[in-house]
C-alpha atoms as one frame of an Amber mdcrd trajectory, in Angstrom:
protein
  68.611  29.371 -49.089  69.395  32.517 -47.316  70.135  32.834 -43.571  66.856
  34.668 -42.696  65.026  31.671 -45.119  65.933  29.420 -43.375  65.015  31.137
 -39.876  61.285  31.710 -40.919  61.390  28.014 -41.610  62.462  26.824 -38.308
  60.172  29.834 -36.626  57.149  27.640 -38.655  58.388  24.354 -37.784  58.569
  25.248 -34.543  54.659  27.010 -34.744  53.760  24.053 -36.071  54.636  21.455
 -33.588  52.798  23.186 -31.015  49.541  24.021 -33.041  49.707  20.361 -34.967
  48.308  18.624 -31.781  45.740  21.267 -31.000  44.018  21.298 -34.695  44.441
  17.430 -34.351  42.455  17.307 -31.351  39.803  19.996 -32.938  39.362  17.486
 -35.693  38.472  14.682 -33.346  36.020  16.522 -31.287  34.516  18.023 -34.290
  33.998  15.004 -36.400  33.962  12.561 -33.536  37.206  10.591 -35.336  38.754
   8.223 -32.984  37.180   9.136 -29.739  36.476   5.913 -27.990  32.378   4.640
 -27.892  33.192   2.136 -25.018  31.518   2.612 -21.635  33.956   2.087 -18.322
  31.193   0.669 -16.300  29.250  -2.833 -16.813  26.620  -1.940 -14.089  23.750
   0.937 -15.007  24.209   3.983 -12.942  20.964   4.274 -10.224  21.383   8.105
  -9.370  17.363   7.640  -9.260  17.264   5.546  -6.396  17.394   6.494  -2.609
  19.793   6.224   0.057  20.289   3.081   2.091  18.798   5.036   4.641  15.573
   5.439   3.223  15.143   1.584   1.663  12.346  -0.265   3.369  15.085  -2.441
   5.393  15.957  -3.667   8.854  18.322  -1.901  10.241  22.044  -3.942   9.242
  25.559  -3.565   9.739  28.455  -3.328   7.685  31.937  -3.730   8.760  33.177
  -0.366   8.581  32.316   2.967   8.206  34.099   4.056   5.479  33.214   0.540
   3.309  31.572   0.531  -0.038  28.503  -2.026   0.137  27.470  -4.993  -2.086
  23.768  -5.183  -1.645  21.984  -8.168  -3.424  18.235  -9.044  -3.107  17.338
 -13.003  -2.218  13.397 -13.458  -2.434  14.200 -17.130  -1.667  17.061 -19.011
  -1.039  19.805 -18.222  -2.967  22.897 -19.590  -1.599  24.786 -20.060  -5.226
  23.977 -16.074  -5.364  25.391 -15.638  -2.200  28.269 -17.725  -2.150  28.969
 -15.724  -5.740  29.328 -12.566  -4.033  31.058 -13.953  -1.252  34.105 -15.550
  -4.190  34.048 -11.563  -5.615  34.359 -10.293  -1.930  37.780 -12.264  -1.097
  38.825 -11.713  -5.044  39.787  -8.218  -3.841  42.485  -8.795  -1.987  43.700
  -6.505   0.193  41.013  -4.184  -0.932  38.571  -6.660   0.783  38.333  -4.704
   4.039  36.567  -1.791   2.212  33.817  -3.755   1.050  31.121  -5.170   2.996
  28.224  -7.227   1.628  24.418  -6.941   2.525  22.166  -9.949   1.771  18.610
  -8.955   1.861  16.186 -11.703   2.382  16.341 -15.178   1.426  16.800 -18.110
   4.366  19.566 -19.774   6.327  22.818 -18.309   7.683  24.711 -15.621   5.634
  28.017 -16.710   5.050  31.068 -15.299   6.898  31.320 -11.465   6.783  27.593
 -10.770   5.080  24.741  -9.042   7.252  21.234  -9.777   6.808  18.511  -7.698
   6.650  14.710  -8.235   5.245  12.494  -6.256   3.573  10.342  -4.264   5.404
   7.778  -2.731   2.902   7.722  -2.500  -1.250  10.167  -0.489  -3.343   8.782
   0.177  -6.839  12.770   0.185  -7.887  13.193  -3.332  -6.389  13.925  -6.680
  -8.300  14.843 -10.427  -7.311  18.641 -11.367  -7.665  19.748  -7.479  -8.064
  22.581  -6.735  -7.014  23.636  -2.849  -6.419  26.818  -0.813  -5.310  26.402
   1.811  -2.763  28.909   4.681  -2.146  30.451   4.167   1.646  27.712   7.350
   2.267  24.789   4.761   1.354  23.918   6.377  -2.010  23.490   3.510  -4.810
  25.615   4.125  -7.526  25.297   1.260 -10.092  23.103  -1.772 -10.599  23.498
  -4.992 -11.901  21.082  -7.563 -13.469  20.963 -11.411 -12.167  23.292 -12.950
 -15.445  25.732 -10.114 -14.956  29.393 -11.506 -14.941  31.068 -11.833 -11.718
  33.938 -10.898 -13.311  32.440  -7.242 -14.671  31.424  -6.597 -11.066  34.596
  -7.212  -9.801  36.367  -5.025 -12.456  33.971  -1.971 -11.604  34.320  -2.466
  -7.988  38.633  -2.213  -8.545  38.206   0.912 -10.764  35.750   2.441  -7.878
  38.141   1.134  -5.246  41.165   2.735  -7.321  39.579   6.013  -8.377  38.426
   6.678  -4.452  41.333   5.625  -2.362  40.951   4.807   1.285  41.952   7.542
   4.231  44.921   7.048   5.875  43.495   6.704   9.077  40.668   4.540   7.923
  42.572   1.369   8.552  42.220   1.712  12.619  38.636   2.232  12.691  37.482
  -1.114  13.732  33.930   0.449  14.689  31.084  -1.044  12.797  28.392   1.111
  11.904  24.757   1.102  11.304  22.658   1.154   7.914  19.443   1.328   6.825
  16.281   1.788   8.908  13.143   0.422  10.365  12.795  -1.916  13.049  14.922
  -4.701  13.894  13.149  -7.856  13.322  15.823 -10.443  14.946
């Protein structure tokens, strides 16, 4: 093999190793080979619902401003529900403080760091036992059915957590501040 053979053979090898991965990755979008079918999220994304803001509620607090919320509906009492929640709450570590919970309805006292608040009208959207994820802004963003596992809550909630970290600041803002609207009832 000559000199200049052997040069066009390493000036292809070297073509190649760049445009390899490219037609590679062609071929998978094209013909949909090996591209993962597995969804991230348990929950089902509610982009169809309201605000916080506008759910018929009375008005309830959550810790802090900046906190995602875990709002679950109690027609009745549903302290294994709530104490459920409450386990997936302190699961998070020392992500914890960015998560508040909101019971709404049901009877007796909430359990150490839940609000309360009670329906104040009908949502068409609403269902007993539901439990939803809303955005620190108050905008739902997925929804869970009663037999969900606590444990595919929790794993959402870390990726959310993870994939929006906190401000730096956000830490020493001990204000609490108010959600949802209507009248206060207590």
């Amino acid at each position: 093999m000559t000199h200049a053979a052997c040069q066009r053979l390493k000036l292809l090898a070297f073509f190649a190793i760049f445009a390899l991965p490219v037609a590679v990755a062609w071929g998978m979008v094209e013909w949909r080979i090996g591209i993962p079918e597995e969804r991230t999220a348990h929950g089902e994304l509610q982009l169809s619902l309201p605000p916080l803001s506008q759910w018929p509620l009375t008005s309830a607090k959550k810790q802090g401003e900046s906190d995602w919320l875990l709002a679950f509906d109690c027609p009745e009492a549903c302290d294994d529900n709530a104490d459920r929640w409450w386990r997936l709450h302190r699961a998070l570590g020392r992500e914890a403080d960015r998560v508040s919970r909101l019971r709404i309805g049901g009877g007796g006292e909430p359990l150490p760091g839940a609000a309360v608040a009670r329906w104040t009208g009908e949502a068409g959207w609403r269902s007993p036992h539901r439990l939803w994820l809303l955005d620190p802004e108050g905008r739902p963003v997925l929804g869970y059915a009663p037999d969900v596992a606590t444990a595919d809550v929790l794993d959402d909630l870390r990726r959310l957590l993870r994939m929006n970290p906190e401000p730096p600041m956000a830490r020493f803002d001990q204000s609490s501040s108010v959600v949802g609207g209507g009248a206060d009832d207590e």
